[in-house]
Amino acid sequence: MISIPIPTSTHKLKFGERAALTKTLLPDLQENYNQWLPDLNPPRFGPDPLTVSSSPPHDNLRMFVGTWNVGGRAPNSSLDLREWFDRTCYPADIYVLGFQEIVPLNAGNVLGAEDKGPAATWVSLIGQALNSRKSGAGLAVNCGNATEFMEWEINGRDFFDENESANLEFVLAASKQMVGVFMCVWVRSGLVPHVRELRVSRVGRGIMGYMGNKGAISISMTLHGTTFCFVCTHLASGEKDGDELRRNSDVSEILKRTKFPQSRRRSQSPDTILEHNKVIWLGDLNYRLTTSLNDTHELLQKNDWQALLEKDQLRIEQKAGRVFRGWKEGKIYFPPTYKYLANSDNYVANAAKSKEKRRNPAWCDRILWRGKGMKQMWYVRGETRFSDHRPVYSMFTVEVDGVPRGRRRRKGGGFGVQQAL
């Protein structure tokens, strides 16, 4: 395997030293990605967040966004999620985590009562991972599950036990499930008093165009003077010609049908997704490659991902103006995230003896955004073999309006309870 010499102690470097190291190593990293072979144990693809500074200007916040289709598998208590959160020298201020297929998409789960057990386990594991740096910290406080017809306003007195939250670095602001789609938003405890107007909307796009086996959960919130919308989706599957049009239709319907209830306080909160200042769209978008299995295999052998990306349906449809007009996506420096054999680094398409249908590998799992004052620091994938998808995550710096001067982020620090804005 080709190895790039990266000092193991980069997390101890000062900001200027780390930035200089990044400028030196990043071109070599990107030049050598095409030389890794897919049948070897995969490296951590994409620019290593430990060598790319995630420290924003002092007026900005850091926002971590992750998406993962877990293939209907329920997590066990031993699953360690710290790989997600430990890939950067600096923790984020906001964590937006979306999942798909947290339960099997069978008739019982789609038509019957919602199975909330796996979602509760994911929340517990995430809370433990985010707060593991705090001695004695366990699961963060949950201020309840928002519903389509309920609007919250968070403040330290009404929704959080001050004694308990003071021991936690991150608290769960909102979470929502729709069959297999699940999203949760965590915020640094010092930001809690400034998060308000949390609202949730669900749009089913599955069976008959309305069931929840496919569709979107959207969470709206206001932080200081900036409105955010997070949209976690699982779009129509399939790799036949024309299936990409069904996915385009899903996006269109989600944008049209997502409506957030207005606050009783008659605030001027956004009603729709696109009315927000900053929007993140994440999930298993299910867009496939237009190449044949043989052509895909040949390009994968060469690790010629840029040639493969030219055949990516999402990029083709977006370039043609048929979907996600005006949205941005970061550069992709990692292999397709789907579909892998269970507990393996091999794609199903490359396994001749596999009993599973030979799916063409594809970048199904994506993160897009729109809005001013957002900068993507990195866009990478994880290598856990828990499901047939690889997780994808990104770090953003975000400008937030309405933060009083003189009460901004302290250099090199976060927003602890005593450092609230």
XYZ file of C-alpha atoms in Angstrom:
421
model
C 0.000 0.000 0.000
C 1.218 3.491 -0.793
C 1.719 5.413 2.392
C 1.733 9.152 2.883
C 3.861 10.219 5.846
C 1.570 12.148 8.170
C 2.861 12.920 11.665
C 0.787 11.135 14.287
C 0.983 14.166 16.550
C -0.626 16.678 14.175
C -3.427 17.245 16.674
C -0.846 18.838 18.957
C 0.354 21.327 16.373
C -0.543 24.980 16.658
C -3.013 26.410 14.151
C -0.351 28.025 11.918
C 1.807 24.895 11.943
C -1.159 22.689 11.076
C -2.205 24.975 8.210
C 1.338 24.914 6.800
C 1.421 21.124 7.057
C -1.905 20.907 5.252
C -0.677 22.999 2.322
C 2.358 20.722 2.037
C 0.596 17.364 2.285
C -2.794 17.879 0.652
C -1.585 17.947 -2.992
C 0.384 14.738 -2.407
C -2.602 13.124 -0.734
C -4.933 13.899 -3.628
C -2.316 12.877 -6.226
C -1.821 9.506 -4.555
C -5.502 8.645 -3.960
C -5.722 7.277 -7.515
C -2.947 4.808 -6.745
C -4.696 2.950 -3.923
C -6.076 -0.450 -4.917
C -9.673 -1.282 -3.980
C -8.899 -4.859 -2.909
C -6.528 -3.669 -0.160
C -7.671 -2.593 3.272
C -9.023 0.863 2.453
C -7.378 3.973 3.859
C -9.365 6.885 5.200
C -10.329 8.410 1.896
C -10.352 12.142 1.314
C -8.236 14.820 2.954
C -7.611 13.756 6.536
C -9.536 16.103 8.854
C -6.674 15.859 11.334
C -4.437 17.643 8.825
C -7.093 20.063 7.592
C -7.845 22.717 10.159
C -11.514 22.884 11.134
C -11.047 25.984 13.212
C -13.331 28.721 11.855
C -13.020 32.469 12.260
C -14.011 33.489 15.763
C -17.418 34.763 14.605
C -18.373 31.401 13.095
C -19.685 28.106 14.418
C -18.597 24.626 13.426
C -21.294 22.229 12.221
C -20.771 18.493 11.750
C -23.162 16.709 9.352
C -23.289 12.932 8.947
C -25.503 10.469 7.075
C -25.582 6.689 7.220
C -27.867 3.989 5.834
C -27.471 1.237 8.423
C -29.268 -1.432 6.377
C -32.000 -2.312 8.860
C -29.512 -3.382 11.531
C -30.105 -2.380 15.126
C -26.953 -1.251 16.935
C -25.641 -3.030 19.975
C -24.319 -1.280 23.029
C -20.712 -2.058 22.078
C -20.827 -0.072 18.812
C -18.325 2.770 19.119
C -19.353 5.912 17.228
C -16.354 7.968 18.256
C -14.766 7.358 14.831
C -17.404 9.736 13.477
C -16.638 12.484 15.927
C -12.900 12.095 16.548
C -11.759 12.779 13.007
C -11.093 16.424 13.682
C -8.861 18.274 16.103
C -11.747 20.577 17.032
C -15.226 19.423 18.095
C -18.219 21.004 16.402
C -20.815 23.252 18.006
C -23.737 21.572 16.216
C -24.067 17.916 15.185
C -26.675 16.964 12.580
C -26.917 13.188 12.182
C -29.233 11.426 9.767
C -29.899 7.710 9.393
C -31.804 5.590 6.932
C -33.175 2.071 7.445
C -32.756 2.063 11.215
C -35.429 -0.666 11.033
C -35.994 -3.205 8.232
C -38.370 -1.803 5.616
C -40.846 -4.670 5.826
C -44.639 -4.442 5.812
C -44.871 -4.632 9.584
C -42.640 -1.624 10.093
C -44.095 0.380 7.213
C -47.778 -0.215 7.959
C -47.696 -1.049 11.665
C -46.732 0.773 14.825
C -43.381 2.551 14.731
C -40.525 0.651 16.359
C -38.767 3.282 18.465
C -36.269 0.938 20.103
C -33.414 1.294 17.572
C -33.733 5.092 17.513
C -33.432 5.217 21.300
C -30.307 3.068 21.143
C -28.741 5.307 18.477
C -29.465 8.385 20.598
C -27.863 6.742 23.619
C -24.734 5.750 21.694
C -24.400 9.205 20.114
C -24.824 10.933 23.458
C -22.181 8.734 25.044
C -19.752 9.350 22.174
C -20.246 13.123 22.108
C -19.965 13.482 25.861
C -17.234 10.909 26.442
C -14.715 13.667 27.104
C -16.720 14.722 30.150
C -15.993 12.600 33.207
C -19.114 10.902 34.431
C -21.214 12.138 31.514
C -23.798 9.817 30.125
C -26.677 10.334 27.751
C -27.449 13.957 27.034
C -30.748 15.443 28.087
C -33.503 15.009 25.547
C -36.003 17.826 25.455
C -38.602 15.608 23.820
C -39.520 14.618 20.293
C -40.912 17.361 18.115
C -44.036 16.596 16.121
C -45.443 18.167 13.013
C -47.966 20.101 15.076
C -45.802 21.140 18.012
C -43.414 24.069 18.250
C -40.801 24.332 20.953
C -38.783 27.109 22.343
C -35.749 25.842 24.187
C -34.340 27.593 27.190
C -32.275 26.404 30.094
C -35.093 26.718 32.632
C -38.027 25.110 30.862
C -36.473 22.118 29.153
C -33.163 21.292 30.803
C -32.211 20.318 34.309
C -29.499 22.885 34.964
C -27.549 20.603 37.294
C -27.550 17.718 34.830
C -26.919 19.698 31.625
C -24.047 21.548 33.283
C -22.125 18.250 33.265
C -22.755 17.643 29.565
C -20.918 19.203 26.674
C -23.691 18.412 24.156
C -27.445 18.083 24.527
C -30.062 16.669 22.203
C -32.086 19.532 20.769
C -34.451 17.557 18.528
C -34.994 14.089 17.110
C -37.602 12.547 14.846
C -38.289 9.176 13.238
C -40.372 8.203 10.218
C -40.282 4.404 9.794
C -36.590 3.866 8.908
C -35.563 7.513 8.533
C -34.217 9.107 11.699
C -32.535 12.440 12.372
C -31.211 14.061 15.513
C -29.651 17.468 16.159
C -27.246 18.040 19.038
C -25.952 21.406 20.215
C -23.239 22.506 22.578
C -24.787 23.187 25.965
C -23.804 26.853 25.921
C -25.873 27.404 22.780
C -29.081 25.976 24.249
C -30.537 29.303 25.453
C -30.156 30.722 21.938
C -31.888 27.885 20.058
C -35.574 28.574 19.478
C -38.534 27.786 17.240
C -37.698 24.128 16.743
C -40.226 22.634 14.358
C -40.430 19.371 12.448
C -42.118 18.252 9.243
C -42.355 14.786 7.680
C -43.097 13.910 4.064
C -43.683 10.297 3.053
C -42.746 9.320 -0.506
C -42.894 5.548 -0.267
C -45.817 3.263 -1.064
C -48.488 5.156 -3.049
C -46.313 8.266 -2.789
C -47.221 8.882 0.852
C -45.983 6.053 3.072
C -42.920 6.594 5.241
C -40.632 3.860 3.929
C -39.168 6.605 1.728
C -39.303 10.359 2.142
C -37.922 13.103 4.350
C -37.727 14.449 7.871
C -37.002 18.178 8.091
C -36.024 20.055 11.245
C -36.233 23.848 11.382
C -34.566 25.911 14.056
C -33.420 29.445 14.726
C -30.046 30.097 16.329
C -29.651 33.730 17.321
C -30.766 35.565 14.151
C -30.118 32.757 11.651
C -32.643 30.171 10.478
C -31.475 26.626 9.744
C -33.215 23.729 8.026
C -31.881 20.163 8.035
C -33.461 17.704 5.597
C -32.757 13.980 6.011
C -34.025 11.916 3.095
C -34.264 8.414 1.721
C -35.235 8.699 -1.943
C -36.591 6.156 -4.428
C -34.332 3.173 -5.050
C -33.613 1.317 -8.274
C -30.984 1.422 -11.009
C -33.167 1.023 -14.095
C -33.223 3.754 -16.734
C -35.672 6.404 -15.618
C -35.401 5.688 -11.887
C -33.438 8.911 -11.512
C -36.603 10.771 -12.566
C -38.444 9.223 -9.624
C -35.743 10.550 -7.337
C -36.037 13.984 -8.934
C -39.772 13.816 -8.303
C -39.152 12.904 -4.661
C -36.981 15.995 -4.224
C -39.591 18.197 -5.889
C -42.424 16.813 -3.744
C -40.415 17.120 -0.539
C -39.677 20.765 -1.293
C -43.332 21.398 -2.144
C -44.994 19.444 0.661
C -42.709 20.296 3.582
C -44.523 22.908 5.666
C -43.519 24.020 9.130
C -46.293 25.073 11.536
C -46.192 28.703 12.555
C -45.511 29.629 16.135
C -48.403 30.809 18.243
C -46.257 33.818 19.030
C -46.666 35.007 15.437
C -42.967 34.999 14.729
C -41.785 35.338 11.151
C -40.377 31.819 11.046
C -39.853 30.193 7.620
C -42.747 28.099 6.354
C -40.826 26.082 3.760
C -37.366 24.573 3.314
C -36.074 27.160 0.869
C -37.134 30.121 3.021
C -34.407 29.339 5.575
C -31.084 31.174 5.613
C -29.070 27.963 5.605
C -30.178 24.505 4.466
C -28.433 21.131 4.660
C -29.796 18.177 2.640
C -28.383 14.815 3.660
C -29.222 11.170 3.249
C -29.375 8.160 0.985
C -30.347 9.986 -2.190
C -30.004 6.719 -4.128
C -28.671 8.289 -7.347
C -26.716 5.657 -9.277
C -24.113 5.422 -12.040
C -25.061 5.204 -15.706
C -22.095 2.928 -16.464
C -22.357 -0.822 -16.942
C -21.089 -3.197 -14.273
C -18.034 -4.045 -16.381
C -17.157 -0.403 -17.043
C -17.651 0.468 -13.381
C -15.428 -2.421 -12.313
C -12.696 -1.349 -14.722
C -12.729 2.240 -13.460
C -12.780 1.084 -9.847
C -9.706 -1.038 -10.507
C -7.967 2.134 -11.666
C -9.494 4.148 -8.827
C -10.556 6.618 -11.507
C -13.327 8.102 -9.454
C -13.456 11.329 -11.431
C -14.345 9.378 -14.585
C -17.007 7.528 -12.603
C -18.402 10.773 -11.227
C -19.007 11.967 -14.772
C -21.567 9.132 -14.941
C -23.141 9.985 -11.597
C -26.877 10.547 -12.011
C -27.070 13.285 -9.386
C -24.397 15.352 -11.103
C -25.943 14.729 -14.513
C -29.430 15.710 -13.340
C -28.190 18.721 -11.398
C -26.105 19.983 -14.313
C -29.153 19.668 -16.569
C -31.161 21.797 -14.129
C -33.661 19.048 -13.344
C -32.906 18.815 -9.616
C -31.129 20.731 -6.831
C -30.690 23.936 -8.815
C -28.604 26.366 -6.796
C -27.383 23.719 -4.333
C -23.726 22.908 -3.666
C -21.844 19.690 -3.005
C -18.205 19.326 -2.053
C -15.575 17.554 -4.127
C -15.668 13.790 -3.765
C -12.317 12.097 -3.133
C -13.664 8.769 -1.903
C -14.971 5.590 -3.577
C -18.679 4.807 -4.046
C -20.396 4.217 -0.714
C -22.765 1.420 -1.850
C -23.190 -1.588 -2.082
C -20.843 -3.671 0.059
C -20.967 -7.268 1.203
C -21.744 -7.615 4.889
C -18.677 -7.171 7.100
C -16.487 -6.740 4.048
C -14.567 -4.160 2.017
C -15.737 -5.824 -1.219
C -18.571 -4.531 -3.346
C -21.436 -6.921 -4.028
C -20.872 -6.351 -7.767
C -17.380 -7.856 -7.497
C -18.406 -10.977 -5.582
C -19.155 -13.726 -8.087
C -20.363 -16.175 -5.418
C -22.563 -13.715 -3.587
C -26.245 -14.623 -3.260
C -27.163 -10.934 -3.344
C -28.205 -9.163 -6.501
C -25.187 -7.603 -8.236
C -25.781 -3.915 -7.637
C -23.639 -1.431 -9.494
C -21.556 0.555 -6.947
C -22.729 4.146 -6.534
C -22.397 7.286 -4.437
C -25.856 6.938 -2.908
C -25.015 8.782 0.296
C -24.590 12.540 -0.093
C -24.558 15.907 1.669
C -25.620 19.094 -0.146
C -26.201 22.620 1.068
C -27.436 26.067 0.082
C -27.254 29.490 1.697
C -24.695 32.206 2.248
C -22.100 32.138 4.991
C -21.369 28.408 4.864
C -18.018 26.870 4.014
C -17.336 23.154 3.813
C -14.064 22.233 5.518
C -14.016 18.574 4.489
C -16.225 15.855 2.976
C -15.220 12.255 3.691
C -16.557 8.779 4.257
C -16.055 6.297 7.101
C -14.886 2.722 6.785
C -17.064 0.895 9.298
C -18.405 -2.401 7.925
C -21.592 -2.302 9.989
C -23.895 -2.094 6.930
C -23.834 -2.324 3.140
C -23.360 1.478 3.004
C -20.384 3.484 4.168
C -21.240 6.551 6.285
C -20.497 10.012 4.876
C -19.794 13.100 6.928
C -18.668 16.674 6.589
C -17.637 19.679 8.639
C -18.853 23.216 7.892
C -18.077 26.616 9.278
C -21.220 28.701 9.541
C -21.748 32.415 9.994
C -24.510 33.170 12.491
C -26.297 36.518 12.575
C -27.307 38.336 15.707
C -24.411 37.294 17.956
C -23.463 40.345 20.049
C -19.944 41.651 19.467
C -17.632 40.911 22.342
C -19.507 37.704 23.165
C -18.190 35.582 20.305
C -16.269 32.330 20.388
C -13.108 32.391 22.408
C -10.034 31.578 20.383
C -9.413 27.841 20.333
C -12.375 27.164 22.609
C -15.965 26.086 22.454
C -19.159 27.256 24.035
C -19.243 25.715 27.491
C -21.982 26.465 29.965
C -19.946 29.344 31.352
C -19.001 30.519 27.854
C -22.486 30.914 26.459
C -22.894 33.522 23.746
